[in-house]
Coordinates of C-alpha atoms in Angstrom, one line a residue:
M1 CA 29.1 -2.6 -5.0
G2 CA 28.5 0.7 -6.9
V3 CA 25.5 1.7 -9.0
S4 CA 25.1 1.4 -12.8
R5 CA 26.0 4.4 -14.8
L6 CA 23.6 3.3 -17.4
D7 CA 20.8 3.5 -14.8
V8 CA 21.7 7.0 -13.9
F9 CA 22.1 8.1 -17.5
Y10 CA 18.8 6.6 -18.6
R11 CA 16.9 8.3 -15.8
R12 CA 18.4 11.7 -16.8
L13 CA 17.0 11.3 -20.3
L14 CA 13.5 11.1 -18.9
L15 CA 12.1 14.5 -18.1
T16 CA 8.7 13.4 -16.6
R17 CA 7.9 14.1 -13.0
L18 CA 6.3 11.8 -10.4
F19 CA 3.5 12.7 -8.1
I20 CA 2.8 16.2 -9.5
G21 CA -0.5 16.2 -7.7
G22 CA 1.1 15.6 -4.3
W23 CA 0.4 13.0 -1.6
G24 CA -3.3 12.5 -2.4
K25 CA -6.3 13.4 -0.4
P26 CA -5.7 12.8 3.3
E27 CA -9.1 11.0 3.6
D28 CA -8.0 8.6 0.8
L29 CA -4.7 7.9 2.6
K30 CA -6.6 7.1 5.8
R31 CA -8.9 4.7 4.0
I32 CA -6.0 3.0 2.3
F33 CA -4.0 2.6 5.5
E34 CA -7.0 1.1 7.3
F35 CA -7.6 -1.3 4.4
R36 CA -3.9 -2.3 4.3
K37 CA -4.3 -3.8 7.7
V38 CA -7.0 -6.1 6.3
I39 CA -5.2 -7.3 3.1
A40 CA -1.9 -7.7 5.0
D41 CA -3.5 -10.6 6.9
R42 CA -3.9 -13.7 4.7
E43 CA -6.8 -15.1 6.6
K44 CA -8.8 -11.8 6.5
C45 CA -7.9 -11.1 2.8
N46 CA -9.0 -14.6 1.6
S47 CA -12.5 -14.0 2.9
L48 CA -12.8 -10.8 0.8
V49 CA -12.8 -12.5 -2.6
P50 CA -15.2 -15.4 -3.2
K51 CA -13.8 -18.4 -5.0
D52 CA -16.5 -18.1 -7.7
Y53 CA -15.9 -14.4 -8.3
P54 CA -17.1 -13.8 -11.9
V55 CA -14.5 -13.5 -14.7
Y56 CA -15.5 -13.0 -18.4
I57 CA -13.7 -13.8 -21.6
S58 CA -14.7 -11.1 -24.2
K59 CA -12.7 -12.1 -27.2
T60 CA -10.4 -14.9 -28.5
E61 CA -7.7 -14.7 -31.1
E62 CA -6.0 -17.8 -32.6
L63 CA -2.3 -17.6 -33.5
S64 CA 0.1 -20.3 -34.9
D65 CA 1.1 -21.6 -31.5
C66 CA -1.5 -20.2 -29.0
H67 CA -4.9 -18.8 -28.3
I68 CA -5.1 -15.3 -26.9
H69 CA -8.2 -14.7 -24.7
D70 CA -9.1 -11.1 -23.7
G71 CA -10.8 -11.0 -20.3
V72 CA -12.5 -8.6 -18.0
F73 CA -13.9 -8.5 -14.5
L74 CA -14.8 -5.9 -11.9
S75 CA -12.0 -5.0 -9.5
P76 CA -13.0 -6.2 -6.0
L77 CA -11.4 -3.0 -4.6
E78 CA -14.3 -1.0 -6.0
Q79 CA -16.7 -2.9 -3.9
L80 CA -14.5 -3.0 -0.8
V81 CA -13.3 0.6 -0.8
P82 CA -15.9 2.4 -3.0
G83 CA -14.6 5.3 -5.0
I84 CA -10.9 4.9 -4.3
L85 CA -10.2 3.7 -7.8
P86 CA -10.4 6.2 -10.7
Q87 CA -13.4 5.3 -12.8
E88 CA -11.3 4.2 -15.7
A89 CA -9.6 1.6 -13.6
V90 CA -12.7 0.0 -12.1
K91 CA -12.9 -2.7 -14.8
A92 CA -9.9 -5.0 -14.7
R93 CA -8.6 -6.3 -18.1
F94 CA -6.2 -9.2 -18.9
Q95 CA -4.9 -11.3 -21.7
F96 CA -4.7 -15.1 -21.2
I97 CA -2.1 -16.7 -23.6
V98 CA -2.6 -20.4 -23.8
P99 CA -0.5 -22.9 -25.8
K100 CA -2.3 -25.0 -28.4
K101 CA -0.5 -28.0 -27.1
W102 CA 0.5 -28.6 -23.4
Q103 CA 3.8 -30.3 -22.7
Q104 CA 3.1 -31.4 -19.1
N105 CA 0.3 -30.4 -16.8
K106 CA -1.3 -27.0 -17.5
P107 CA 1.0 -24.4 -15.9
V108 CA 0.1 -20.8 -15.9
C109 CA 2.2 -17.8 -14.8
I110 CA 0.5 -14.5 -14.0
H111 CA 2.7 -11.5 -15.1
L112 CA 2.2 -8.1 -13.4
A113 CA 3.3 -5.0 -15.2
G114 CA 6.4 -3.0 -14.4
T115 CA 6.7 0.8 -14.6
G116 CA 5.6 2.1 -18.1
D117 CA 4.4 -1.3 -19.2
H118 CA 1.0 -0.3 -20.8
H119 CA -1.3 -2.8 -22.4
F120 CA 0.1 -6.3 -23.1
W121 CA 2.5 -6.2 -26.1
R122 CA 5.7 -6.0 -24.2
R123 CA 5.0 -8.8 -21.8
R124 CA 3.4 -10.9 -24.5
T125 CA 6.4 -10.5 -26.8
L126 CA 9.3 -10.7 -24.4
M127 CA 8.0 -13.3 -21.9
A128 CA 4.7 -15.0 -22.8
R129 CA 5.3 -16.1 -26.4
P130 CA 8.9 -17.4 -25.6
M131 CA 7.5 -19.3 -22.6
I132 CA 5.1 -21.2 -24.8
K133 CA 7.9 -22.2 -27.1
E134 CA 10.4 -23.0 -24.4
A135 CA 8.2 -24.7 -21.8
G136 CA 4.7 -25.0 -23.0
M137 CA 3.7 -22.6 -20.2
A138 CA 0.6 -20.3 -20.4
S139 CA 0.8 -16.7 -19.3
L140 CA -1.9 -14.4 -17.9
L141 CA -1.1 -10.7 -18.3
L142 CA -3.1 -8.4 -16.0
E143 CA -3.3 -4.7 -16.9
N144 CA -2.3 -2.5 -13.9
P145 CA -4.7 0.2 -12.7
Y146 CA -3.5 3.6 -13.9
Y147 CA -2.0 1.9 -17.0
G148 CA -3.3 1.3 -20.6
Y149 CA -7.1 1.1 -20.8
R150 CA -7.1 1.8 -17.0
K151 CA -5.2 5.1 -17.1
P152 CA -7.0 8.2 -15.8
R153 CA -7.6 10.8 -18.5
D154 CA -5.6 13.5 -16.5
Q155 CA -2.5 11.3 -16.0
L156 CA 0.6 11.9 -18.1
R157 CA 1.9 8.7 -19.5
S158 CA 3.1 6.4 -16.6
C159 CA 3.5 9.2 -14.1
L160 CA 1.2 8.5 -11.2
K161 CA -0.4 11.8 -10.2
N162 CA -0.5 11.2 -6.4
V163 CA 1.6 9.1 -4.0
S164 CA -1.6 7.5 -2.9
D165 CA -2.2 6.1 -6.4
L166 CA 0.7 3.6 -5.9
F167 CA -1.0 2.2 -2.8
V168 CA -4.4 2.0 -4.6
M169 CA -2.7 0.2 -7.4
G170 CA -1.1 -2.3 -5.0
G171 CA -4.4 -3.0 -3.1
A172 CA -6.2 -3.5 -6.4
L173 CA -3.6 -5.9 -7.8
I174 CA -3.5 -8.0 -4.6
L175 CA -7.3 -8.5 -4.9
E176 CA -7.4 -8.9 -8.7
S177 CA -4.6 -11.5 -8.6
T178 CA -6.6 -13.4 -6.1
V179 CA -9.6 -13.3 -8.4
L180 CA -7.5 -14.7 -11.3
L181 CA -5.8 -17.4 -9.2
H182 CA -9.2 -18.6 -8.1
W183 CA -10.5 -18.5 -11.7
L184 CA -7.6 -20.4 -13.1
D185 CA -7.8 -23.0 -10.3
R186 CA -11.5 -23.7 -10.9
E187 CA -10.9 -23.9 -14.6
G188 CA -8.5 -26.7 -14.1
Y189 CA -5.2 -25.0 -14.7
G190 CA -2.1 -25.6 -12.6
P191 CA 0.4 -25.3 -11.2
L192 CA -0.1 -21.5 -10.9
G193 CA 2.6 -19.0 -10.2
M194 CA 3.4 -15.3 -10.4
T195 CA 6.1 -13.0 -11.6
G196 CA 6.8 -9.4 -12.6
I197 CA 9.7 -7.1 -13.4
S198 CA 10.6 -4.0 -11.3
M199 CA 7.3 -2.6 -10.0
G200 CA 5.6 -5.7 -11.3
G201 CA 7.8 -7.8 -9.1
Y202 CA 6.8 -5.8 -6.0
M203 CA 3.2 -6.2 -6.9
A204 CA 3.5 -9.9 -7.6
S205 CA 5.2 -10.4 -4.2
L206 CA 2.5 -8.5 -2.4
A207 CA -0.2 -10.7 -4.1
V208 CA 1.5 -14.0 -3.3
T209 CA 1.6 -13.1 0.5
N210 CA -2.2 -13.4 0.4
W211 CA -2.6 -16.7 -1.5
P212 CA -3.4 -19.5 0.9
K213 CA -1.5 -22.3 -1.0
P214 CA 2.1 -22.9 -1.9
I215 CA 2.8 -21.0 -5.1
P216 CA 5.9 -20.3 -7.2
L217 CA 7.0 -16.6 -7.2
V218 CA 9.8 -14.9 -9.3
P219 CA 10.1 -11.2 -8.5
C220 CA 12.6 -9.7 -11.0
L221 CA 14.5 -6.5 -10.2
S222 CA 12.5 -5.7 -7.0
W223 CA 13.2 -5.9 -3.3
S224 CA 11.6 -5.7 0.1
T225 CA 10.1 -2.2 0.0
A226 CA 9.3 0.6 -2.4
S227 CA 10.4 3.3 0.1
S228 CA 14.1 3.0 -1.0
V229 CA 13.0 3.4 -4.7
F230 CA 11.5 6.9 -4.1
T231 CA 13.7 8.2 -1.3
M232 CA 17.2 6.9 -2.3
G233 CA 17.2 5.5 -5.9
V234 CA 17.5 7.4 -9.1
L235 CA 13.7 7.7 -9.3
S236 CA 13.9 10.0 -6.2
K237 CA 15.2 12.7 -8.6
A238 CA 11.9 12.5 -10.6
V239 CA 9.7 13.0 -7.5
N240 CA 8.1 16.4 -7.3
W241 CA 9.4 17.2 -3.9
T242 CA 8.5 20.9 -4.2
E243 CA 4.8 20.1 -4.3
L244 CA 5.1 17.4 -1.6
E245 CA 6.9 19.7 0.7
K246 CA 4.4 22.5 0.2
Q247 CA 1.4 20.2 0.9
Y248 CA 3.1 18.7 4.0
A249 CA 3.9 22.2 5.3
I250 CA 0.4 23.6 4.7
N251 CA -1.8 20.7 5.7
S252 CA -1.2 19.7 9.3
V253 CA -3.3 16.5 8.9
Y254 CA -0.3 14.7 7.4
E255 CA 1.9 15.3 10.4
E256 CA -0.7 15.3 13.1
E257 CA -3.1 12.4 12.0
I258 CA -1.7 10.3 9.2
I259 CA 1.7 9.7 10.9
N260 CA -0.2 8.1 13.7
L261 CA -1.6 5.6 11.3
L262 CA 1.8 4.3 10.2
E263 CA 2.5 1.0 12.0
Y264 CA 5.7 -0.3 10.4
C265 CA 8.7 0.2 12.7
G266 CA 11.0 -2.7 11.9
A267 CA 14.7 -2.9 11.9
D268 CA 15.0 -0.7 8.8
S269 CA 12.8 2.2 10.0
F270 CA 15.2 5.1 10.4
K271 CA 15.2 8.9 10.7
M272 CA 16.7 10.8 7.8
G273 CA 19.9 12.6 8.8
A274 CA 21.3 15.9 7.4
D275 CA 23.9 14.0 5.4
L276 CA 21.1 12.1 3.6
V277 CA 19.2 15.2 2.9
K278 CA 22.5 16.8 1.5
S279 CA 23.1 13.8 -0.7
S280 CA 19.5 14.0 -2.0
C281 CA 20.4 17.3 -3.7
S282 CA 23.4 15.8 -5.5
E283 CA 23.4 14.3 -8.9
Q284 CA 24.2 10.8 -7.7
P285 CA 21.6 8.3 -6.5
L286 CA 21.1 8.5 -2.7
V287 CA 22.9 5.8 -0.7
P288 CA 22.1 5.9 3.0
D289 CA 24.7 5.2 5.6
G290 CA 22.4 2.6 7.2
V291 CA 21.6 4.6 10.3
R292 CA 18.7 2.7 11.9
S293 CA 16.2 3.1 14.7
R294 CA 14.0 0.6 16.5
G295 CA 11.4 3.3 17.2
P296 CA 8.5 4.4 15.1
V297 CA 9.1 6.2 11.8
L298 CA 9.3 9.9 12.3
Q299 CA 9.1 9.9 16.1
S300 CA 10.5 13.0 17.7
A301 CA 10.8 14.7 14.3
P302 CA 11.5 18.4 14.5
R303 CA 8.7 20.8 14.0
K304 CA 8.3 21.6 10.4
Q305 CA 8.9 25.0 8.9
T306 CA 6.2 26.8 6.9
G307 CA 8.8 27.7 4.3
A308 CA 11.3 25.7 2.3
G309 CA 14.4 24.5 4.0
P310 CA 16.5 21.5 5.0
S311 CA 14.1 20.6 7.9
L312 CA 11.0 20.5 5.7
H313 CA 12.8 18.5 3.0
R314 CA 14.0 16.1 5.7
E315 CA 10.6 15.6 7.1
S316 CA 9.0 15.2 3.6
I317 CA 11.5 12.4 2.8
S318 CA 10.9 10.8 6.1
F319 CA 7.2 11.0 5.7
M320 CA 7.5 9.4 2.2
K321 CA 9.5 6.5 3.7
G322 CA 6.9 6.1 6.4
V323 CA 3.9 5.9 4.1
M324 CA 5.8 3.8 1.5
D325 CA 6.9 1.3 4.2
E326 CA 3.3 1.2 5.6
C327 CA 1.8 0.0 2.3
T328 CA 4.7 -1.8 0.4
H329 CA 7.1 -3.2 3.0
M330 CA 7.0 -7.0 2.7
A331 CA 7.5 -7.3 6.5
N332 CA 4.1 -5.7 6.9
F333 CA 2.4 -8.6 5.1
S334 CA 2.0 -12.3 5.7
V335 CA 4.9 -14.6 4.8
P336 CA 4.1 -16.7 1.7
V337 CA 3.1 -20.3 2.5
D338 CA 6.3 -21.8 1.1
T339 CA 9.2 -19.5 0.7
S340 CA 11.4 -22.2 -1.0
L341 CA 9.3 -21.7 -4.1
I342 CA 10.5 -18.0 -4.4
I343 CA 13.4 -17.2 -6.6
V344 CA 14.4 -13.5 -6.5
L345 CA 16.4 -11.9 -9.4
Q346 CA 18.3 -8.8 -8.4
A347 CA 20.9 -6.7 -10.3
K348 CA 24.1 -6.1 -8.4
E349 CA 24.4 -2.5 -9.5
D350 CA 20.7 -1.6 -9.5
A351 CA 20.4 2.2 -9.0
Y352 CA 16.6 2.1 -9.2
V353 CA 16.1 -0.4 -6.3
P354 CA 18.7 0.4 -3.5
R355 CA 19.2 -2.4 -1.0
T356 CA 21.4 -0.5 1.4
G357 CA 19.8 0.1 4.8
V358 CA 16.7 -1.9 4.2
L359 CA 15.8 -5.5 5.3
S360 CA 16.6 -8.1 2.7
L361 CA 14.0 -10.4 1.3
P362 CA 15.8 -13.5 2.8
E363 CA 15.5 -11.8 6.2
I364 CA 11.8 -11.4 5.8
W365 CA 11.2 -14.7 3.8
P366 CA 13.7 -17.2 5.2
G367 CA 14.2 -20.0 2.6
C368 CA 13.8 -17.9 -0.5
E369 CA 16.6 -17.9 -3.1
V370 CA 18.3 -14.7 -4.5
R371 CA 20.1 -14.8 -7.8
Y372 CA 22.3 -11.8 -8.4
L373 CA 22.9 -10.6 -11.9
N374 CA 25.9 -8.4 -13.1
G375 CA 25.0 -4.9 -14.1
G376 CA 22.2 -2.6 -13.3
H377 CA 18.4 -2.3 -13.6
I378 CA 18.2 -1.2 -17.2
S379 CA 20.8 -3.6 -18.6
A380 CA 19.2 -6.5 -16.8
Y381 CA 15.8 -5.6 -18.2
L382 CA 17.2 -5.3 -21.7
F383 CA 19.4 -8.4 -21.8
K384 CA 18.3 -10.9 -19.1
Q385 CA 14.8 -11.8 -20.0
N386 CA 15.9 -15.3 -20.7
V387 CA 17.4 -15.5 -17.2
F388 CA 14.0 -14.4 -15.8
R389 CA 12.2 -17.1 -17.7
Q390 CA 14.6 -19.8 -16.6
A391 CA 14.0 -18.8 -13.0
I392 CA 10.3 -19.2 -13.6
Y393 CA 10.8 -22.7 -15.0
D394 CA 13.0 -23.5 -12.0
A395 CA 10.4 -22.3 -9.5
F396 CA 7.6 -24.3 -11.2
S397 CA 9.8 -27.4 -11.3
R398 CA 10.3 -27.1 -7.5
F399 CA 6.6 -27.0 -7.0
C400 CA 6.0 -30.1 -9.1
V401 CA 8.6 -32.0 -7.2
K402 CA 7.5 -30.9 -3.8
Y403 CA 3.7 -30.9 -4.3
P404 CA 2.8 -33.6 -6.8
D405 CA -0.5 -34.2 -5.0
L406 CA -1.5 -30.5 -5.7
L407 CA -1.1 -30.8 -9.5
Q408 CA -4.3 -30.7 -11.5
S409 CA -5.3 -34.1 -13.0

């Protein structure tokens, strides 16, 4: 299956660059990787967030068919890894959109934001309001760190400044989703589920790995790891490789210390070959040949050069894959309690989220369902929102049939 020409064309229209600040501070990466080992373990992670963690409703608006509650709470990540979040992102914000009349039970789906989805309007208009009309289902929209009200002052639009920002975002959203699930549970809502589109799908998937109960999950247009997105997909063209290569060459701590903290070495850990590096300089999205290694990422990597060149570029791409797999690969986290409640929506010609050469979600989560859509990433986002919503309804229905004793009375 090829890649969508619309995906490639759309990416070329965007001139913004990702990670203009580089990898992030080495000490921050070290703290993130150590904390990842904790939140990747469901039992350890659940002890981090009390069930009575305080959540506050600051404002309520009444519309014709629903109430919209604006809420806030302190991100647990600020307490657990102090100073890792930018100051603007410490306070988590959300909108809770509740139907005036419930049809059956009090179902709530938490929606995490995809790339560029600032504030709440997009998710509220395209997903939450239609879900009230179609299924009487409430939605809770959480604002991602680094987005909307939580965006650092020195960040340009949606372009995360450092690679480490993505991992901080993920860690925060895992914990914040746990806070909200506990809050909804004690407030008497249920069944509870999670969804997200693109990056939001990744983040929702990570969050669900840490919930100790069966829970519906519908990740749309995401897959098993973010490493392929930034090393092989069309977004790899937007990465500021010049700055990343320079920092990797100058600061030996990345090669000599941080690499040793990378634990993931599954079946899709592989060393980047010259043919992949060559293709990364072309105009087409990278499609690896699937060369694989069972050894640790980056082992026996050639000594890097202090100047620019193929070797340095190869090492930088390989280092990117290593750190991305460490913090985002689903195989590095607990398997959700009941994978039969997971319905994955994937575009067949997705140029943003390559599936070649990486473990599939069914391999990591046996029992989950994958529904493939014709077309690419952009066309699916623009024209398949109704398909995403139907998958959510289907996943919730499975929960109700399978776990009637867990439904709120």
